[in-house]
CSV table of C-alpha atoms in Angstrom, one decimal:
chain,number,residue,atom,x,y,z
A,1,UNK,CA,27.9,16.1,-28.5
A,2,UNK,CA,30.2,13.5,-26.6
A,3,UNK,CA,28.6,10.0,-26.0
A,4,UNK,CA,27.9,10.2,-22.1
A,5,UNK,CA,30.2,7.5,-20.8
A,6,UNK,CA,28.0,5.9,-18.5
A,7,UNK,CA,25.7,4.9,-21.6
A,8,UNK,CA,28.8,3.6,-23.6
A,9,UNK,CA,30.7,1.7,-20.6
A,10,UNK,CA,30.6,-2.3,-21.1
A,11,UNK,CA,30.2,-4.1,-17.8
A,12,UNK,CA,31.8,-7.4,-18.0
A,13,UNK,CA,29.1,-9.9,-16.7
A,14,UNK,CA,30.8,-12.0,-13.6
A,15,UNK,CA,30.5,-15.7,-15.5
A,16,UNK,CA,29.9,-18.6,-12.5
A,17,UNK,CA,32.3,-20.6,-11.8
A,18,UNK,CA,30.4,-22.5,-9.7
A,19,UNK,CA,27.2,-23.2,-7.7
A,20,UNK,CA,25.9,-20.1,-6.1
A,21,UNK,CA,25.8,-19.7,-2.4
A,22,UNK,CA,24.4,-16.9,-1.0
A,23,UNK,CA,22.6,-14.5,0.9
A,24,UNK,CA,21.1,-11.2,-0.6
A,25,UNK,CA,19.3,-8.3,1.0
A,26,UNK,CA,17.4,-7.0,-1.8
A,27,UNK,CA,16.2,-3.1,-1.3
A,28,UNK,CA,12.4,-2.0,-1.3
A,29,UNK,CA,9.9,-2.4,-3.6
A,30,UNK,CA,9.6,0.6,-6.2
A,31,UNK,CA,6.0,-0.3,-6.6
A,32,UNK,CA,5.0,0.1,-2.6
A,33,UNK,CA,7.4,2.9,-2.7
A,34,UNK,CA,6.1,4.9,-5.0
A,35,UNK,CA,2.3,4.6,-3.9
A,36,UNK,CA,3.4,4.8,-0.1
A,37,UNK,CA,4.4,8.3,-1.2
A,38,UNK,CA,1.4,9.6,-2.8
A,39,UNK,CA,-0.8,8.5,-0.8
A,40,UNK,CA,1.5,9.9,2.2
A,41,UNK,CA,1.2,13.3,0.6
A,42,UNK,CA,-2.9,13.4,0.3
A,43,UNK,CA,-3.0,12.5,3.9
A,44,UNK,CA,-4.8,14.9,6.7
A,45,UNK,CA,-1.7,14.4,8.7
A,46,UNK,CA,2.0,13.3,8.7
A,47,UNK,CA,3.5,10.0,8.1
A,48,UNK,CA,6.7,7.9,8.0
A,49,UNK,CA,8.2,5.1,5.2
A,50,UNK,CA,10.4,2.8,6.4
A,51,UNK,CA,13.0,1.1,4.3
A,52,UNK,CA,11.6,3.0,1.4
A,53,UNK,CA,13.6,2.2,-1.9
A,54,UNK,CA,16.4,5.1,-2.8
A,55,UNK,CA,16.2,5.0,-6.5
A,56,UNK,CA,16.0,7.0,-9.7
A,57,UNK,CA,12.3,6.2,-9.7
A,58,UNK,CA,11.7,6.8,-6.0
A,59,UNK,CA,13.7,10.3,-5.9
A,60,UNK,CA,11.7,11.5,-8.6
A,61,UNK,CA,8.7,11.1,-7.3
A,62,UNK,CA,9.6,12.1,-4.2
A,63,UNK,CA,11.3,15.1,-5.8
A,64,UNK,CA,7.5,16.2,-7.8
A,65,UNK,CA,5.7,15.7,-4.5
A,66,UNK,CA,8.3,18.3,-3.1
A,67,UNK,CA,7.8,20.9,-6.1
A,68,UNK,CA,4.1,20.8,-5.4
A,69,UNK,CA,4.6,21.9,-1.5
A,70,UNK,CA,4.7,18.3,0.2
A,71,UNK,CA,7.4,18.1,2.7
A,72,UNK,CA,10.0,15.0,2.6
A,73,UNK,CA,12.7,14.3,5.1
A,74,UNK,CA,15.1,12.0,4.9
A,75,UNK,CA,16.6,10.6,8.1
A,76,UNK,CA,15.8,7.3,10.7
A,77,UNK,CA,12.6,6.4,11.9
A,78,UNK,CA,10.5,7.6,15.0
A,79,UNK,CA,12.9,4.7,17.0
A,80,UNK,CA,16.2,6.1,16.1
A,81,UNK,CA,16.8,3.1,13.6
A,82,UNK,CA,16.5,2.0,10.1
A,83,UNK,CA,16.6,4.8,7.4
A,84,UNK,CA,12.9,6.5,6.7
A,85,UNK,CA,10.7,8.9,5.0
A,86,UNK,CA,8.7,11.2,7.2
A,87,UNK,CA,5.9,12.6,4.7
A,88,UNK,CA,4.3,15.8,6.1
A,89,UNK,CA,1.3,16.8,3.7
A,90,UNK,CA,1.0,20.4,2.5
A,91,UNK,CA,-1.6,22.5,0.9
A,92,UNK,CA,-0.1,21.1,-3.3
A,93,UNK,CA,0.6,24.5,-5.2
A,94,UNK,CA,2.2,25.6,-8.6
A,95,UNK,CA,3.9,26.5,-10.4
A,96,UNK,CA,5.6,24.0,-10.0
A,97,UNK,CA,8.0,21.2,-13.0
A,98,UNK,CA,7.9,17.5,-12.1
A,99,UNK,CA,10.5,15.7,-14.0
A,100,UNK,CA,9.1,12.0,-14.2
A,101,UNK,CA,12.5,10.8,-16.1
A,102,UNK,CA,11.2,7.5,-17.7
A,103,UNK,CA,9.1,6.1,-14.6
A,104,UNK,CA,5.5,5.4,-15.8
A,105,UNK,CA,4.5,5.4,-12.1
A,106,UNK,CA,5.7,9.3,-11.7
A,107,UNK,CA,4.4,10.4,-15.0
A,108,UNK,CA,0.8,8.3,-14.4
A,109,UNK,CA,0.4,8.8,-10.8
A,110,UNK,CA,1.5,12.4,-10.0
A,111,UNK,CA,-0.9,14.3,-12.9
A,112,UNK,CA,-4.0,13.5,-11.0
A,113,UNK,CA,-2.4,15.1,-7.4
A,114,UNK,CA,-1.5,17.6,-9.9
A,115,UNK,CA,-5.5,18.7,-10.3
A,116,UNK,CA,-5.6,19.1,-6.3
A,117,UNK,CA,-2.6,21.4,-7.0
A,118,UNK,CA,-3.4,25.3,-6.5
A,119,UNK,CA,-1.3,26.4,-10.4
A,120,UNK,CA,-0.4,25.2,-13.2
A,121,UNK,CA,2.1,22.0,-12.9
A,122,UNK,CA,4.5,20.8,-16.1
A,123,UNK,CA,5.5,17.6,-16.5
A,124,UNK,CA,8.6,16.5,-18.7
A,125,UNK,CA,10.9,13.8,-19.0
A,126,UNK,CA,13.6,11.6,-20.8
A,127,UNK,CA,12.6,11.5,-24.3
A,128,UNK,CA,11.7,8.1,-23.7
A,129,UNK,CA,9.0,9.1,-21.6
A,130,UNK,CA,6.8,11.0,-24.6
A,131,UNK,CA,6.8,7.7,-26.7
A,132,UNK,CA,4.9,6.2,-23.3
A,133,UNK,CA,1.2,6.2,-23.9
A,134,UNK,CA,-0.4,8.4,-21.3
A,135,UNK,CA,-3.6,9.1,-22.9
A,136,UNK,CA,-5.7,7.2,-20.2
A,137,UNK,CA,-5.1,9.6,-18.0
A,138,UNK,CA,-5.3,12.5,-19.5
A,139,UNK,CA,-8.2,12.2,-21.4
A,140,UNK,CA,-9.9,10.4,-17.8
A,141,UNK,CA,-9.1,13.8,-15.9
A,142,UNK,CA,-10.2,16.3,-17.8
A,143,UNK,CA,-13.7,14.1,-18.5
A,144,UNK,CA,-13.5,14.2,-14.5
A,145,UNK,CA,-13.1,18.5,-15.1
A,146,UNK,CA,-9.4,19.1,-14.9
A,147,UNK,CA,-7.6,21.4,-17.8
A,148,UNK,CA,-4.2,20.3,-19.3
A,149,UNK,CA,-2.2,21.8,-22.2
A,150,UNK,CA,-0.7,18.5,-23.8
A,151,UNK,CA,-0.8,19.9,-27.8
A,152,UNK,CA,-3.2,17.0,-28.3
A,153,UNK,CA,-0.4,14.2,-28.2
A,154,UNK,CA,-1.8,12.1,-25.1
A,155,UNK,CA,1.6,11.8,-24.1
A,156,UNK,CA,4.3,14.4,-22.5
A,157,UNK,CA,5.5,17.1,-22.1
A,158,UNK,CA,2.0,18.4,-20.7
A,159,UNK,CA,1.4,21.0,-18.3
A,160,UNK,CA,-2.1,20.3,-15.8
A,161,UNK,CA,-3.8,23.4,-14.6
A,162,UNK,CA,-4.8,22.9,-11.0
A,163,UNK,CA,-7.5,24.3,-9.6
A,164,UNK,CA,-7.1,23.2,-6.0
A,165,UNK,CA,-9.9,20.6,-6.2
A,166,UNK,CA,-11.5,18.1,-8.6
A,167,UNK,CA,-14.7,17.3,-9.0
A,168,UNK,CA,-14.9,13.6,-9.8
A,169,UNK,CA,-17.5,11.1,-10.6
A,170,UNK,CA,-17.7,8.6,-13.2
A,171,UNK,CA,-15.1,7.7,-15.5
A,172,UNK,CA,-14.1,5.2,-18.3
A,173,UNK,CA,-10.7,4.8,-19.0
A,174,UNK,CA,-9.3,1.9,-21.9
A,175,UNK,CA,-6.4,0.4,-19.3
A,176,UNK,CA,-5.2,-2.4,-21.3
A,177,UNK,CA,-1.7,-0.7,-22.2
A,178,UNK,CA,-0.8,0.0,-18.9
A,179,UNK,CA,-3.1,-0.8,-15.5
A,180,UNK,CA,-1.2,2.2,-14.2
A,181,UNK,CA,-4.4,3.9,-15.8
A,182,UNK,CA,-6.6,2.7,-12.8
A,183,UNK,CA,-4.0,3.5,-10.2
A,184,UNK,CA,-3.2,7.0,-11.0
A,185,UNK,CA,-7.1,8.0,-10.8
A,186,UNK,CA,-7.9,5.9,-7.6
A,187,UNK,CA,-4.5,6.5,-5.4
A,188,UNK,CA,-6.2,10.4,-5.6
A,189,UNK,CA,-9.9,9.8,-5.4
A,190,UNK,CA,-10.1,9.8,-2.0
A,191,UNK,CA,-9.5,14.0,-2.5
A,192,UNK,CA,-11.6,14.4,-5.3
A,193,UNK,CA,-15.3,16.1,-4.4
A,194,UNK,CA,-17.5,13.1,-5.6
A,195,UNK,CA,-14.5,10.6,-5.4
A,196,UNK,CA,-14.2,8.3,-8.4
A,197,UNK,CA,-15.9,5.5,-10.0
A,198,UNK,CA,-13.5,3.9,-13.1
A,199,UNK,CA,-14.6,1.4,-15.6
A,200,UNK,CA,-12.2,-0.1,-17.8
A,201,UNK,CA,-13.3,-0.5,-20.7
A,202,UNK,CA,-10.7,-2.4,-23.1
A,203,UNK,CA,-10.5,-5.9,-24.1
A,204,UNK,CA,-7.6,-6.9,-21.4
A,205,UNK,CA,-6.1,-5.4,-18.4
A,206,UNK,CA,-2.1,-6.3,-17.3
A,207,UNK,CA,-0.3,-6.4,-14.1
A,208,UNK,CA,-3.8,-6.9,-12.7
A,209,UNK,CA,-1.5,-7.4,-9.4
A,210,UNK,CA,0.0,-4.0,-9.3
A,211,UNK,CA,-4.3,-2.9,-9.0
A,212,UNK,CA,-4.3,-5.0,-6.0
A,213,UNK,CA,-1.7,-3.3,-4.9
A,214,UNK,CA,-2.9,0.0,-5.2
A,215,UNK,CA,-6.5,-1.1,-3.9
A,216,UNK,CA,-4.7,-2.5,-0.6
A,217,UNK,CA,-2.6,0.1,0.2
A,218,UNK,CA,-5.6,2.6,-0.1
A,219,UNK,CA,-7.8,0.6,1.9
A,220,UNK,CA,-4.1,0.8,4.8
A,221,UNK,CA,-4.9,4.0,4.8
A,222,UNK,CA,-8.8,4.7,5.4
A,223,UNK,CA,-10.2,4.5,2.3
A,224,UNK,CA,-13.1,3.2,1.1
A,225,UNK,CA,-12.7,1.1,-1.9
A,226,UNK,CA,-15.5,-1.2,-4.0
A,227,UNK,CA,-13.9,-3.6,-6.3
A,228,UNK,CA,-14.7,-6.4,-8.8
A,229,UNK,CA,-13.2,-9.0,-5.9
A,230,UNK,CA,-15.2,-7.4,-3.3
A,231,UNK,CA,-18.6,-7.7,-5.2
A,232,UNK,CA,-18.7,-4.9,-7.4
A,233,UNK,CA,-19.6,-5.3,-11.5
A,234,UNK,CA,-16.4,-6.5,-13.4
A,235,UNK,CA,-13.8,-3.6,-14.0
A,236,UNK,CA,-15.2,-1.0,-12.2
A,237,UNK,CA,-13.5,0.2,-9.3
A,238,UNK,CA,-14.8,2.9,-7.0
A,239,UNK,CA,-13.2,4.9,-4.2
A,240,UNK,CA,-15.5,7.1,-1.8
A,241,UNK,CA,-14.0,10.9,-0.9
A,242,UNK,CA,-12.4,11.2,2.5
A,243,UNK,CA,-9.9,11.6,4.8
A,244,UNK,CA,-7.0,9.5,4.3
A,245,UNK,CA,-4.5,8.8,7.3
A,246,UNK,CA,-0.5,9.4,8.5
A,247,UNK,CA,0.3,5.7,8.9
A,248,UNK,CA,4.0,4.0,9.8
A,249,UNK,CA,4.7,1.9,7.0
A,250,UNK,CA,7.7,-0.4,6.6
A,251,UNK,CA,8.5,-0.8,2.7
A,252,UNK,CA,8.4,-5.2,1.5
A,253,UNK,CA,11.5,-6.0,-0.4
A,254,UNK,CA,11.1,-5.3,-4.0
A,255,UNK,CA,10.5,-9.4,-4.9
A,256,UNK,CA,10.1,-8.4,-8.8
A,257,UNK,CA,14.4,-7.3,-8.3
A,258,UNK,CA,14.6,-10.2,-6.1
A,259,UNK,CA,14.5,-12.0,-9.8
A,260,UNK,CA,18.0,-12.2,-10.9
A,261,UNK,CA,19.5,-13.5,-7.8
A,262,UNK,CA,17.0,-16.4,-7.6
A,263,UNK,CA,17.5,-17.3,-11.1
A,264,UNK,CA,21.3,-17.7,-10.7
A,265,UNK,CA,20.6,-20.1,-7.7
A,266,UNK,CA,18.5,-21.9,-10.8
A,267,UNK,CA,20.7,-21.4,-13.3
A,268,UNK,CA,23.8,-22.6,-11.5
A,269,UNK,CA,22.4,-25.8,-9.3
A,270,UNK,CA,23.0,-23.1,-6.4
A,271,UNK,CA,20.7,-21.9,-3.2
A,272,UNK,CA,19.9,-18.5,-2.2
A,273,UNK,CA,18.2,-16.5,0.5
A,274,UNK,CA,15.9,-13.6,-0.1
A,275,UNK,CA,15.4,-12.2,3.8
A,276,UNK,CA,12.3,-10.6,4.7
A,277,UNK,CA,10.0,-12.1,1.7
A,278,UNK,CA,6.4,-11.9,3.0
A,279,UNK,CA,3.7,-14.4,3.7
A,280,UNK,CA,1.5,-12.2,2.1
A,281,UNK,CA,1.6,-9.6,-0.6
A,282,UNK,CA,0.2,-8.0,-3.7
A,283,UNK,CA,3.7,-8.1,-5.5
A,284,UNK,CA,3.9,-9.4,-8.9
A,285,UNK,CA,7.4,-10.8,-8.1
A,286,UNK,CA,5.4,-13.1,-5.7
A,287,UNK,CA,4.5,-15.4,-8.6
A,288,UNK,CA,8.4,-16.1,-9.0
A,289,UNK,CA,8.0,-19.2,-6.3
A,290,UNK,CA,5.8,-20.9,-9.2
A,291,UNK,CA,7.9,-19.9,-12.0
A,292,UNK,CA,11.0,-21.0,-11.2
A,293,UNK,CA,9.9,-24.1,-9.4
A,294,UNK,CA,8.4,-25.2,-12.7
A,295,UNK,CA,11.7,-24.4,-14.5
A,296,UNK,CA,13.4,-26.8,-12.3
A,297,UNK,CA,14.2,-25.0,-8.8
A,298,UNK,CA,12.9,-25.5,-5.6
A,299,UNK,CA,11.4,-23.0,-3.0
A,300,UNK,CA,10.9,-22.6,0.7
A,301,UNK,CA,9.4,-19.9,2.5
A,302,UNK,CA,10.9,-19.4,6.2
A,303,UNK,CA,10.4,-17.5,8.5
A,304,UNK,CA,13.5,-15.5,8.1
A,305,UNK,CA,13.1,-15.1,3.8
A,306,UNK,CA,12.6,-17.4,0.8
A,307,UNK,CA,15.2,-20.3,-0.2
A,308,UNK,CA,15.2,-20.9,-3.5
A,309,UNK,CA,17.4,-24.5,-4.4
A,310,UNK,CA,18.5,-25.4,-8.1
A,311,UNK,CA,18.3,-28.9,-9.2
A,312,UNK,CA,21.4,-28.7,-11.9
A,313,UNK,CA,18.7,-28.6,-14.4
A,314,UNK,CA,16.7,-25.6,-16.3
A,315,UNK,CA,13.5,-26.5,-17.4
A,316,UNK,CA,11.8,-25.0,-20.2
A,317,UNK,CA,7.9,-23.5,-19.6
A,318,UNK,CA,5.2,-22.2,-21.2
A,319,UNK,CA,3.4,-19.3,-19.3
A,320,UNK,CA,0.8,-16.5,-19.3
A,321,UNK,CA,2.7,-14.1,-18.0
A,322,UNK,CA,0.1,-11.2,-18.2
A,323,UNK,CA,-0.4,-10.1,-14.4
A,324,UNK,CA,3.2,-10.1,-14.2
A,325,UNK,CA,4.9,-8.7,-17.5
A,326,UNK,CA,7.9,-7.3,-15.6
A,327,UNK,CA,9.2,-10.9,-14.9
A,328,UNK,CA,9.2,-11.6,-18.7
A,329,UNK,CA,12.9,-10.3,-19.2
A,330,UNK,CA,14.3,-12.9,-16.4
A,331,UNK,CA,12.3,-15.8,-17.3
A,332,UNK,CA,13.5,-15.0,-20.7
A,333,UNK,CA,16.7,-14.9,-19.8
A,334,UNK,CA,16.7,-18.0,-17.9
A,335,UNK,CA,14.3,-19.9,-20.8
A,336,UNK,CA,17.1,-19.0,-23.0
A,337,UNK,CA,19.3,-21.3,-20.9
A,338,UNK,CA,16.9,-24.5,-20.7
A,339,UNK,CA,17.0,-27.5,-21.5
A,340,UNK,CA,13.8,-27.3,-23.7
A,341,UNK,CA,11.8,-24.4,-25.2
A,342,UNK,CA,9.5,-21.8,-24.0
A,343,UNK,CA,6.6,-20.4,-24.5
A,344,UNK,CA,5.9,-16.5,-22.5
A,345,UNK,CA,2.2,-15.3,-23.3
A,346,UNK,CA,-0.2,-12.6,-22.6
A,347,UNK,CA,2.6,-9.6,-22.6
A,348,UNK,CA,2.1,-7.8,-25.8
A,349,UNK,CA,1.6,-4.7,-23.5
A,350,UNK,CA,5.5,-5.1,-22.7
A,351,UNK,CA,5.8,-3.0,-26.5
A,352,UNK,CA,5.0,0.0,-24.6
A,353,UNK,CA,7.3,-0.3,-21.3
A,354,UNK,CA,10.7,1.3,-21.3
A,355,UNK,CA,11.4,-0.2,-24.1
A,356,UNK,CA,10.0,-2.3,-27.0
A,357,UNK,CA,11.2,-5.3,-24.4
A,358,UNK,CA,9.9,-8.1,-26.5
A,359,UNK,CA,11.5,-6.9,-29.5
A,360,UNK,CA,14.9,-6.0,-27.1
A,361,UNK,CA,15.3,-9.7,-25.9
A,362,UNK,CA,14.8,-11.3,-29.3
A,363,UNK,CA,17.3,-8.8,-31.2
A,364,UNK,CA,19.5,-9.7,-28.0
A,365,UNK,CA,19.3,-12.9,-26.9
A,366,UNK,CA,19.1,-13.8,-31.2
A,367,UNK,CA,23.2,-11.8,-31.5
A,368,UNK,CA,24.6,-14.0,-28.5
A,369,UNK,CA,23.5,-17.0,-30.6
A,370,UNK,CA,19.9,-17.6,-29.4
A,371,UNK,CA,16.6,-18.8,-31.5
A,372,UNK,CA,14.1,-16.4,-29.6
A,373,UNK,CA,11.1,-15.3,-32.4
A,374,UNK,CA,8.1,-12.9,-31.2
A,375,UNK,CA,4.9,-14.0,-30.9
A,376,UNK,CA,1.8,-11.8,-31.2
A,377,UNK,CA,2.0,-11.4,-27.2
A,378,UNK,CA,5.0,-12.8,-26.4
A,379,UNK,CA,8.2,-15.0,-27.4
A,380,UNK,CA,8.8,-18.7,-28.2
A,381,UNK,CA,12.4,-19.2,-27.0
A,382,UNK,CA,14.2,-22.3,-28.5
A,383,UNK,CA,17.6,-22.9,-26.1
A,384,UNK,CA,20.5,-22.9,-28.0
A,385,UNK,CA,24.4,-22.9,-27.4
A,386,UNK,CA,25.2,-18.9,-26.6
A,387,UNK,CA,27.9,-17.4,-26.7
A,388,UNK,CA,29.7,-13.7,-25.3
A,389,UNK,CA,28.9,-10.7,-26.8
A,390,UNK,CA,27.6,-7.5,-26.3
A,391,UNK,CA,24.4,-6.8,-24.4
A,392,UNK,CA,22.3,-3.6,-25.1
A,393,UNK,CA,20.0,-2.5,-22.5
A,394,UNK,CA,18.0,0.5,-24.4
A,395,UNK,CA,18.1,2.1,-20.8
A,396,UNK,CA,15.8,-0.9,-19.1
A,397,UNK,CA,16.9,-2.0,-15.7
A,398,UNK,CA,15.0,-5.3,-16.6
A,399,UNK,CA,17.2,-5.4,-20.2
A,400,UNK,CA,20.6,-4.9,-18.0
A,401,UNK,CA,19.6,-7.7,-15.4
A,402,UNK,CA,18.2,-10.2,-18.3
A,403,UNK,CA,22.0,-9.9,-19.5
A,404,UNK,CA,23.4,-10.5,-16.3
A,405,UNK,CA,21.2,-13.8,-16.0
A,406,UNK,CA,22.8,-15.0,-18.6
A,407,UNK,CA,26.4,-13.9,-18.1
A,408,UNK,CA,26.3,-16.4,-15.3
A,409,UNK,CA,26.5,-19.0,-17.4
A,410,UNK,CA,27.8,-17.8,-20.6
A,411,UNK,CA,31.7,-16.3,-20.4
A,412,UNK,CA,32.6,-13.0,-22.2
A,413,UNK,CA,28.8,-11.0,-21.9
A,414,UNK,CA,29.0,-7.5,-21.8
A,415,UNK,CA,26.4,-5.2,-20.5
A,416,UNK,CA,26.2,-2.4,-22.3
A,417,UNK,CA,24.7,0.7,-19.4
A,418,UNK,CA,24.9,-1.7,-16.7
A,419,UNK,CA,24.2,2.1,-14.8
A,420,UNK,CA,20.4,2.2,-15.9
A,421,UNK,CA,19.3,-0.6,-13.2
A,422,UNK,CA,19.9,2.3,-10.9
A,423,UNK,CA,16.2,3.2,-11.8
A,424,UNK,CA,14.9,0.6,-9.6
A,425,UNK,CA,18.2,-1.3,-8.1
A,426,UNK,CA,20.8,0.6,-7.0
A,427,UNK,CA,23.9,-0.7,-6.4
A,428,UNK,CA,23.0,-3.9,-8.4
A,429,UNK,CA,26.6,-4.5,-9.9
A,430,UNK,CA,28.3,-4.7,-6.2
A,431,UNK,CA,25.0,-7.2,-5.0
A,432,UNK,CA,25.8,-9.4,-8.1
A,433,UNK,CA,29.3,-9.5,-7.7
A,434,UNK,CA,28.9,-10.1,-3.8
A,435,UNK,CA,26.4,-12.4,-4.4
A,436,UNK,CA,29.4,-14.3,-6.5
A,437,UNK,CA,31.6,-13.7,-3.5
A,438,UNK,CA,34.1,-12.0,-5.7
């Protein structure tokens, strides 16, 4: 079989030349996205998304709501402006194939919907996607009553055998490789006869942030959620059965994407402008104003977006990062250009993402001249004098924009697959290189 071309191309990282200068409109968050849409199609009547994220991960799980029944059109908003998602619920039938590609949202969150569904649903995906642990949920839904075929793997391809309803009730489920576990089962609850009530039961729980998420965005929409932060017993999270609601939603800015563009304002003494950041939010990418302040930058949040300032110096830092593994990659990338070492804990859950992404940006960031050893969760990262080379991405967005990081200040790095941050950021090479002003 030919190599696919897109997989093989090297992208020529834009090296700076100078201080960065610049404003960037970063698209929507895949996170909001992504529940916005399920949630959208359990509703008792129709809804729109506004500014919702066009990506690989978005379309497909807009594309498995639409093979279950759920009507999606693509156009402007109820005002004429702005593009938008109107979501018009359906009664969710098979047969039906959901392709989740590699997104752990699609292949956690959709199964569950999947039970409401009126047939049997199949799931498949990149081969990626069957090394991606998925036992949480599978073996939570059918101790909640739900059939699926998955040849005892716990992981895909898997086909769930809707029966139109759920019954529900009490579940444990061991989260700690992914807290997608606990999202999937409560963005549904509301649907389920007896509604849910999910205790977690391993020894840690990641990305604790994206739960938040999840619990918000529920509560947006009419449900009824108890939570540990509410008053409830410690990791147990229960949603009532109801109605959920058609709301108008406007999509945040994906801040998590927003990473690369504030670390070259870091990395090269520079300043720029992330519009539309919010005063308030559940996104991981949130925690960035802390990071990179401590790594030497300065932040100011306006009313028109965040300013993030570089100082001319990179500051090493040593860091739980275990609400918000998917900044690990960029603060990586940007420890790897310091001016004293790092330390990233808590992410030894990062093993299981798209890639083995703690083992990717040692092997990496070690072949363009870098001292980066793994921890037991996580990487000490001693700064050393890089130097160009290739890049490998392993078909991780977060891989391909790690290498672009440090690109900025290293001439002659090439991105291997610059093409996979289409998953989450499309059209990342033209932002980068505008961002540049080339």
């Amino acid at each position: 079989m030919a190599p696919n071309p897109t997989h093989t191309a090297l992208w020529p990282a834009p090296y700076a030349s100078g201080a960065v200068d610049a404003t960037v409109h970063v698209p929507g968050s895949k996170s909001v996205t992504n529940r916005a849409l399920v949630l959208a199609a359990l509703a008792s009547e129709p809804g729109w998304l506004r500014r919702p994220l066009r990506s690989r991960d978005t379309l497909l799980m807009a594309g498995g709501l639409r093979a279950m029944g759920v009507e999606i059109e693509e156009g402007v908003g109820p005002d004429g402006t702005g593009e938008a998602w109107r979501v018009v619920p359906a009664g969710l039938r098979g047969p039906a194939t959901v392709d989740v590609g590699n997104a752990g949202t699609v292949m956690r969150f959709l199964p569950p919907v999947a039970t409401l569904a009126d047939g049997p649903v199949r799931f498949d995906g990149d081969p990626r996607s069957y090394e991606r642990p998925l036992n949480g949920v599978i073996d939570a839904l059918r101790r909640l009553g739900a059939r699926i075929d998955d040849d005892d793997r716990g992981a895909l391809p898997m086909t769930v055998h809707g029966g139109g309803a759920l019954d529900g009730g009490t579940v444990e489920v061991d989260a700690s490789s992914s807290s997608q576990f606990v999202s999937a089962l409560l963005l549904s609850a509301p649907r389920f006869n007896q509604g849910v009530e999910v205790r977690h039961t391993g020894a840690t729980l990641p990305s604790m942030p994206h739960i938040r998420m999840t619990v918000d965005m529920l509560r947006a929409v009419g449900a009824q959620v108890d939570t540990p932060e509410s008053g409830g017993e410690p990791n147990v999270w229960r949603v009532t059965p109801g109605a959920l609601l058609g709301r108008d939603l406007t999509i945040e800015p994906d801040l998590s994407n927003a990473q690369p563009f504030l670390a070259a304002a870091l990395i090269t003494g520079g300043r720029v402008v992330i519009p539309d950041w919010p005063a308030r939010t559940t996104q991981p990418g949130d925690r960035l104003r802390e990071i990179f302040t401590e790594m030497g930058g300065s932040c100011e949040l306006t009313e028109y977006g965040l300013v993030l300032t570089g100082s001319g110096a990179v500051h090493g830092i040593d860091v739980d990062l275990g609400e918000v593994g998917e900044l690990t990659p960029g603060v990586a990338a940007v420890a790897a250009l310091a001016d004293s070492p790092s330390t990233l804990r808590g992410v030894a859950h990062l093993r299981l993402h798209e890639t083995d992404r703690l083992a990717a940006l040692t092997k990496e960031i070690n072949e363009l001249g870098g001292d980066v050893t793994e921890t037991a969760d996580g990487l000490h990262i001693r700064p050393r004098r890089l130097h160009g080379g290739v890049f490998h991405t392993y078909e991780d967005h977060r891989m391909a924009t790690a290498g672009a990081i440090i690109g900025l200040a290293v001439d002659g790095v090439q991105i291997e697959n610059v093409a996979t941050t289409a998953k989450t950021l499309p059209d990342f090479p033209e932002l980068w290189t505008g961002m540049l002003g080339a």
